[in-house]
Coordinates of C-alpha atoms and ligand atoms in Angstrom, one line a residue:
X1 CA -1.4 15.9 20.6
X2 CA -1.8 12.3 20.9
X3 CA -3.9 10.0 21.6
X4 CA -4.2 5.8 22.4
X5 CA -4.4 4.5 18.7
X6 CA -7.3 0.9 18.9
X7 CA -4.3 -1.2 18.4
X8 CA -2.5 0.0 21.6
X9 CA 0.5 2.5 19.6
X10 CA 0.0 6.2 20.4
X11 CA -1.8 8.3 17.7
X12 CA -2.1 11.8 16.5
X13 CA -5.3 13.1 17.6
X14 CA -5.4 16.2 15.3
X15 CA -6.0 19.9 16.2
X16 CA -6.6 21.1 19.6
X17 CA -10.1 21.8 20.6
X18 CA -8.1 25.3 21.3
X19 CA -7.1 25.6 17.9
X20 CA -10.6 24.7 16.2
X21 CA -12.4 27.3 18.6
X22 CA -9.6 29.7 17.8
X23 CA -11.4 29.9 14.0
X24 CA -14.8 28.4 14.9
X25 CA -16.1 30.3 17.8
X26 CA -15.4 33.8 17.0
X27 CA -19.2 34.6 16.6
X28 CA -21.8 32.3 15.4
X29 CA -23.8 35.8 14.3
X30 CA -20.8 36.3 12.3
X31 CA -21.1 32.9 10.1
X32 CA -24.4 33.4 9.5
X33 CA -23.7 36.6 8.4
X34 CA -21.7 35.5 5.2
X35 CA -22.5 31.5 5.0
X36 CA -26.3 30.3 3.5
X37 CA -29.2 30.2 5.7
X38 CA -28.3 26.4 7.1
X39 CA -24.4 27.7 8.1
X40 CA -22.8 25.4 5.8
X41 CA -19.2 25.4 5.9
X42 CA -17.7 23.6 3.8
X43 CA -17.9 23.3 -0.9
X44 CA -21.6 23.2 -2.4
X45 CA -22.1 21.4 -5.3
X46 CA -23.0 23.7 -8.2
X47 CA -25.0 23.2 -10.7
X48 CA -25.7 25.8 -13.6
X49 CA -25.0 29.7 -13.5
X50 CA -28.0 30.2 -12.0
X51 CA -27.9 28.3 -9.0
X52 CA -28.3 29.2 -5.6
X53 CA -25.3 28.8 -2.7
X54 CA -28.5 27.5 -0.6
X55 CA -29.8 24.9 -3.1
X56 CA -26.0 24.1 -4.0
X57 CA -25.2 22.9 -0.4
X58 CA -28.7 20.8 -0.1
X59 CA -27.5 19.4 -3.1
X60 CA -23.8 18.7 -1.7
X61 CA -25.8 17.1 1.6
X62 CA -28.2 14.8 -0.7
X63 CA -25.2 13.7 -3.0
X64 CA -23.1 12.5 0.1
X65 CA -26.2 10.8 1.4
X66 CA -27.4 9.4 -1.4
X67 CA -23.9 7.9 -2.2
X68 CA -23.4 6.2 1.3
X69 CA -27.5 5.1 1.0
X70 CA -28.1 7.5 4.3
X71 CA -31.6 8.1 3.5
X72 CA -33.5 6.2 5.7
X73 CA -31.2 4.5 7.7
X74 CA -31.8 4.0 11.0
X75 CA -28.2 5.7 12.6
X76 CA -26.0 7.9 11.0
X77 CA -22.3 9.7 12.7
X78 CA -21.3 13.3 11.5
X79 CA -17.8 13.6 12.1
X80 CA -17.4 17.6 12.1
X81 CA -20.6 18.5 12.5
X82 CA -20.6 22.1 12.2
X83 CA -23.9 23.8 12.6
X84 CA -25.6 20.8 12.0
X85 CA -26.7 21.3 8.5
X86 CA -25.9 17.8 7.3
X87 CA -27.7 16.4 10.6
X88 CA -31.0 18.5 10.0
X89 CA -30.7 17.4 6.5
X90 CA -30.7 13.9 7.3
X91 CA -33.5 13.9 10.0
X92 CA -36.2 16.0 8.2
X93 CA -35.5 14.7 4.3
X94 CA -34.0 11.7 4.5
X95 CA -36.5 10.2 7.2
X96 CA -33.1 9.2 9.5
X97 CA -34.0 8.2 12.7
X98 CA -31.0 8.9 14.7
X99 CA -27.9 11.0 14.1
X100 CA -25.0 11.5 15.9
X101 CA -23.0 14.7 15.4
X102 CA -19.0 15.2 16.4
X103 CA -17.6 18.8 16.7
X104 CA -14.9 20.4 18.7
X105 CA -16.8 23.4 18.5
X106 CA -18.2 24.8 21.6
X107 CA -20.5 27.7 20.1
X108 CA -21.4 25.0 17.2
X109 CA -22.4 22.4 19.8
X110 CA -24.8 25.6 22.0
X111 CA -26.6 26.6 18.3
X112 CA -27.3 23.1 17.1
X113 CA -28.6 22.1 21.2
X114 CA -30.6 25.6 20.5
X115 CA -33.1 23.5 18.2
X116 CA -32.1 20.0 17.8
X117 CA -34.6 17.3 19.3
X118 CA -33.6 13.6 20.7
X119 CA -33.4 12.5 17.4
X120 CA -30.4 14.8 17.4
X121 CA -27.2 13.4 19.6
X122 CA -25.0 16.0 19.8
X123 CA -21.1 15.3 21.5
X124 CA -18.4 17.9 21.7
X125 CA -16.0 15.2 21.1
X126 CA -12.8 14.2 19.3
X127 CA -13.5 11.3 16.7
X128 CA -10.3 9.7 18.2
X129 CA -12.3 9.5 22.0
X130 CA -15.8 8.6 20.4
X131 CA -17.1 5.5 21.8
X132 CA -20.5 4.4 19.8
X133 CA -23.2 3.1 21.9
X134 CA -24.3 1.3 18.8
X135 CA -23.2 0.6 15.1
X136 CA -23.8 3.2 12.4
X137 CA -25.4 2.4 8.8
X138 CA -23.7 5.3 7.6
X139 CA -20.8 7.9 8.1
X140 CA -20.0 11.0 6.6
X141 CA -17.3 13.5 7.3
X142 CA -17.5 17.1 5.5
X143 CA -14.6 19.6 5.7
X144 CA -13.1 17.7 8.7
X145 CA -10.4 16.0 7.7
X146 CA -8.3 18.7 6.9
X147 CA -7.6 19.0 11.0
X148 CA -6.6 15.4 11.3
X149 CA -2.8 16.3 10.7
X150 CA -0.8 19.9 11.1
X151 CA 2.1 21.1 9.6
X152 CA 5.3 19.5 10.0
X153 CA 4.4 15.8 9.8
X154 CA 5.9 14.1 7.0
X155 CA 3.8 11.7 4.6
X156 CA 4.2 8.6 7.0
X157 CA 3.1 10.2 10.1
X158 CA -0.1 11.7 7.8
X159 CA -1.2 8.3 7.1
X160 CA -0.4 6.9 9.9
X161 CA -3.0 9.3 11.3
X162 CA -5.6 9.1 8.4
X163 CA -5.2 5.4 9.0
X164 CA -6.4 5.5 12.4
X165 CA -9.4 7.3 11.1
X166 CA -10.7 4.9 8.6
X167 CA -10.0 2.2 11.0
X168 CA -12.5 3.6 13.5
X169 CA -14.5 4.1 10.9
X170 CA -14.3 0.6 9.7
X171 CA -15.3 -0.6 13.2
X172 CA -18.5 1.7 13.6
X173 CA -19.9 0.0 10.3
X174 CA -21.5 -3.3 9.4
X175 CA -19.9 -5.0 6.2
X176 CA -21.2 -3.5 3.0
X177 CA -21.6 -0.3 5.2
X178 CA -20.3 3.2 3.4
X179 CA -18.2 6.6 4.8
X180 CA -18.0 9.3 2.2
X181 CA -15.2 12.0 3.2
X182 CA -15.0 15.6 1.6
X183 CA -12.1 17.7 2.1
X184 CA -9.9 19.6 0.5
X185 CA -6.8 18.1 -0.9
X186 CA -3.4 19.8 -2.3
X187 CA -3.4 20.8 -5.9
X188 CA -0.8 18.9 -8.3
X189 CA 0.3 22.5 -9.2
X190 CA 3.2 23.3 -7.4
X191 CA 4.8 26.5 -9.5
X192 CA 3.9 28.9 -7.3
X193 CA 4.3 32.5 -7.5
X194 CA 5.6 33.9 -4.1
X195 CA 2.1 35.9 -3.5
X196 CA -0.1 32.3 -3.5
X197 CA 3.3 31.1 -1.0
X198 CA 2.3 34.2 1.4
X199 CA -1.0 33.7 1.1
X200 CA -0.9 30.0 1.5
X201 CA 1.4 30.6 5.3
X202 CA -0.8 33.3 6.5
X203 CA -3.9 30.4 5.9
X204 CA -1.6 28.1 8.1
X205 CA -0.6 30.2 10.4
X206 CA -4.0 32.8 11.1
X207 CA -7.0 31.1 9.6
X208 CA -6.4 27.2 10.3
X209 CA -4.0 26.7 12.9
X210 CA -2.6 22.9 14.0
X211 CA -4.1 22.0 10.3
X212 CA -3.0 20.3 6.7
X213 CA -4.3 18.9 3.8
X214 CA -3.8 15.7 3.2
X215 CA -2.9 14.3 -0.9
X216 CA -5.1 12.5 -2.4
X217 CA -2.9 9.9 -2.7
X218 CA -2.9 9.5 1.4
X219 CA -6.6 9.2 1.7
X220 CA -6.3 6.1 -0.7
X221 CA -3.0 4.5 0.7
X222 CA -4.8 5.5 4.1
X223 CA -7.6 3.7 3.9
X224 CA -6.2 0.3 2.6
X225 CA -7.7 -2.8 4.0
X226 CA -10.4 -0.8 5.9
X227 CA -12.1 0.5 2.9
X228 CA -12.5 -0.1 -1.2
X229 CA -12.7 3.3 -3.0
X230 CA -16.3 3.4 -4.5
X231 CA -15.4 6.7 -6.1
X232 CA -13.4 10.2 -6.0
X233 CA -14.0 13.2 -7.5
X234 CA -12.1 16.6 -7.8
X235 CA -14.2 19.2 -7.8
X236 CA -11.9 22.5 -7.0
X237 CA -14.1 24.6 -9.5
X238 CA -17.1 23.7 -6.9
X239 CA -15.1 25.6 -4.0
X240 CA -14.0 28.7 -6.0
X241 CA -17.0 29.4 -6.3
X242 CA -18.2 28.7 -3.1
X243 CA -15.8 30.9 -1.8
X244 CA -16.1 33.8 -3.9
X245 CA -20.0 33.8 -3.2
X246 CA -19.4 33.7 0.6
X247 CA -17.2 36.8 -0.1
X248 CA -19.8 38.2 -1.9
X249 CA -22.0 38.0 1.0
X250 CA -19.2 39.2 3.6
X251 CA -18.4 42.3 1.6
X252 CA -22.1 43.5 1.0
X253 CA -22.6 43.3 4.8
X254 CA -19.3 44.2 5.7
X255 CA -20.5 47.2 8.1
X256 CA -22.4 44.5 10.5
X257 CA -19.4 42.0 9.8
X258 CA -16.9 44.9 11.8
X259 CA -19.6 45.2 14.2
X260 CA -19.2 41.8 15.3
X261 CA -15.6 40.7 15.2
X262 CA -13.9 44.1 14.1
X263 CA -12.1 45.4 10.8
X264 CA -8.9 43.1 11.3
X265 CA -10.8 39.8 11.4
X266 CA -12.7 40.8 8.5
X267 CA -9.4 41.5 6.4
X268 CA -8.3 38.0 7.1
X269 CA -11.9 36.4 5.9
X270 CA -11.5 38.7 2.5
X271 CA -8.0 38.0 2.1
X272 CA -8.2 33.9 3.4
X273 CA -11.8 33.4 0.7
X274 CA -10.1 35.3 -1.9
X275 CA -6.3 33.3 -1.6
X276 CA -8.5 30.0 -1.1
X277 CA -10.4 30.9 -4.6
X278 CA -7.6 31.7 -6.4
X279 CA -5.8 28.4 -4.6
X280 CA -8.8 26.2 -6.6
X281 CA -9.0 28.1 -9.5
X282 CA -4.7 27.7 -10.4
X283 CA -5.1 23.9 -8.9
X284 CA -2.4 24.4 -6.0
X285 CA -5.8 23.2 -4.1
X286 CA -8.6 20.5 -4.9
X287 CA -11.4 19.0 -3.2
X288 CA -12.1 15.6 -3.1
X289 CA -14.7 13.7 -2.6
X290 CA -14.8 9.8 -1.8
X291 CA -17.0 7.5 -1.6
X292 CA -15.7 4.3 0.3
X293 CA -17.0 1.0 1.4
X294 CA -16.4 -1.8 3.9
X295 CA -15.2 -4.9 2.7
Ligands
LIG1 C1 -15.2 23.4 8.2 S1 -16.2 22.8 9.5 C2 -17.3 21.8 8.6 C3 -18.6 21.7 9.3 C4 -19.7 20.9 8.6 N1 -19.3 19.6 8.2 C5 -20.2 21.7 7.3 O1 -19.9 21.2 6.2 O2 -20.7 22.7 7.5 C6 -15.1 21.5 10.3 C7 -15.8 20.8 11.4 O3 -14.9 19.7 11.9 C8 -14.9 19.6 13.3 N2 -13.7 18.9 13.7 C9 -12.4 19.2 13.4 N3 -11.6 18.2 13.9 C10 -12.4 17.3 14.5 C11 -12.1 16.1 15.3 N4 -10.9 15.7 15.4 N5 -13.2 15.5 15.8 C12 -14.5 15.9 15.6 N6 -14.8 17.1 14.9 C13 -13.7 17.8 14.4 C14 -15.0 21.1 13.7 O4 -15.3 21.2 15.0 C15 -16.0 21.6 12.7 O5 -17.3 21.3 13.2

């Protein structure tokens, strides 16, 4: 899908609202069945063997606001908003006045309106057809970016997307003003045995339709003259684990899980958290997370 790109080409306008929902809205009873208590949905950041997946994703949240100095700022954007974990986060720790949150989640968008107050803006919207009423002093974007380009494009057409991105971005700041992005990246392994091939395509093809994952390469050659790189991080370890605890928590309560969305969809989650563990742990996966600033 395209869409008008700010300096008048056409751009690519990432994954269909159809294809988001497709893996998004099968049950928001069902997320919270497997996810920690705030629906998180994207790598926690670890610390110790005895940490908790709960305290591991406030501690992802503080990190990335922290980094782009989003605790007290008067206006921050949430571009993929989820459940509005990072949102809540900001509002009732950080002291943030207003935040804006982007999904192209419809059941997301109906739980987060279920409690959210009006310091909560909440817009089921395409970052590509967001139109601020006023600047931002912050941005962050968790576990979004890997729907901003699908299968089939080649590196070019990636960046040309990405580049779109961080030029919106750009705009919606002040000078000085920070974006930190997490998302997963690909993994500078590539021997692959043909099991992590099938269980890569079946990822593509049922899990996260219309979707890819950028290199991290891209996100720097993407972001050129709109940002400086503050810093990037790999931290694949981070979203083994992360996975393997949510499959923890899917497989203890796997009875209710068939309730809701039936034995089939719960293969796919056990298979899909599994592959994506394994993908971290071997390094044919990564997850990066940057910290960038406007010139
Ligand atoms: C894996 S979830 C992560 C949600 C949340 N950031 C978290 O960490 O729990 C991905 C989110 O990105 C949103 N998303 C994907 N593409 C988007 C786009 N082009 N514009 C706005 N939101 C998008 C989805 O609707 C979803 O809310």
């Amino acid at each position: 899908m395209t869409s008008l790109a700010t300096d008048g080409s056409t751009a690519y306008q990432g994954a269909s609202a159809e294809a988001i929902q497709s893996h998004y809205d099968i049950g928001n009873e069902f997320y919270e069945l497997w996810l920690d208590p705030t629906r998180t949905y994207s790598c926690a950041l670890w610390d110790g063997p005895d940490d908790t997946l709960t305290d591991a994703q406030a501690r992802k949240h503080d990190y990335l606001v922290e980094q782009t100095r989003a605790d007290r700022a008067k206006r921050v954007l949430d571009v993929g908003s989820g459940w509005g974990a990072l949102l809540r986060r900001l509002v009732e720790r950080h002291g943030v006045a207003e935040v804006v949150g982007l999904t192209l989640s419809q059941a997301q968008l109906d739980h987060v309106r279920g409690w959210a107050d009006d310091r909560y803006e909440l817009r089921l919207e395409n970052w590509i057809d967001h139109r601020p009423t006023a600047a931002y002093d912050a941005i962050i974007s968790i576990g979004a970016f890997e729907h901003f380009a699908d299968m089939g494009m080649d590196r070019a057409e990636r960046i040309a997307a990405y580049r779109e991105f961080f030029r919106r971005c750009r705009e919606w700041l002040p000078p000085g003003g920070r974006l930190a992005v997490q998302t997963m990246v690909k993994g500078n392994n590539t021997r692959m045995s043909k099991q992590t091939v099938r269980d890569l395509l079946f990822m593509i093809d049922r899990i996260f339709p219309e979707s890819e994952l950028p290199w991290s390469s891209e996100l720097v050659e993407a972001s050129e003259r709109a940002f400086d790189i503050v810093s990037i991080r790999n931290d694949a370890d981070h979203y083994a684990r992360t996975c393997l605890e949510w499959r923890r928590r899917l497989l203890a309560d796997r009875d209710r899980a068939e309730a809701m969305v039936g034995g089939q969809a719960v293969d796919d989650y056990d298979r899909y958290l599994s592959a994506a563990a394994s993908g971290f742990q071997n390094r044919h996966l990564g997850l990066a997370r940057v910290i960038f600033e406007r010139a």
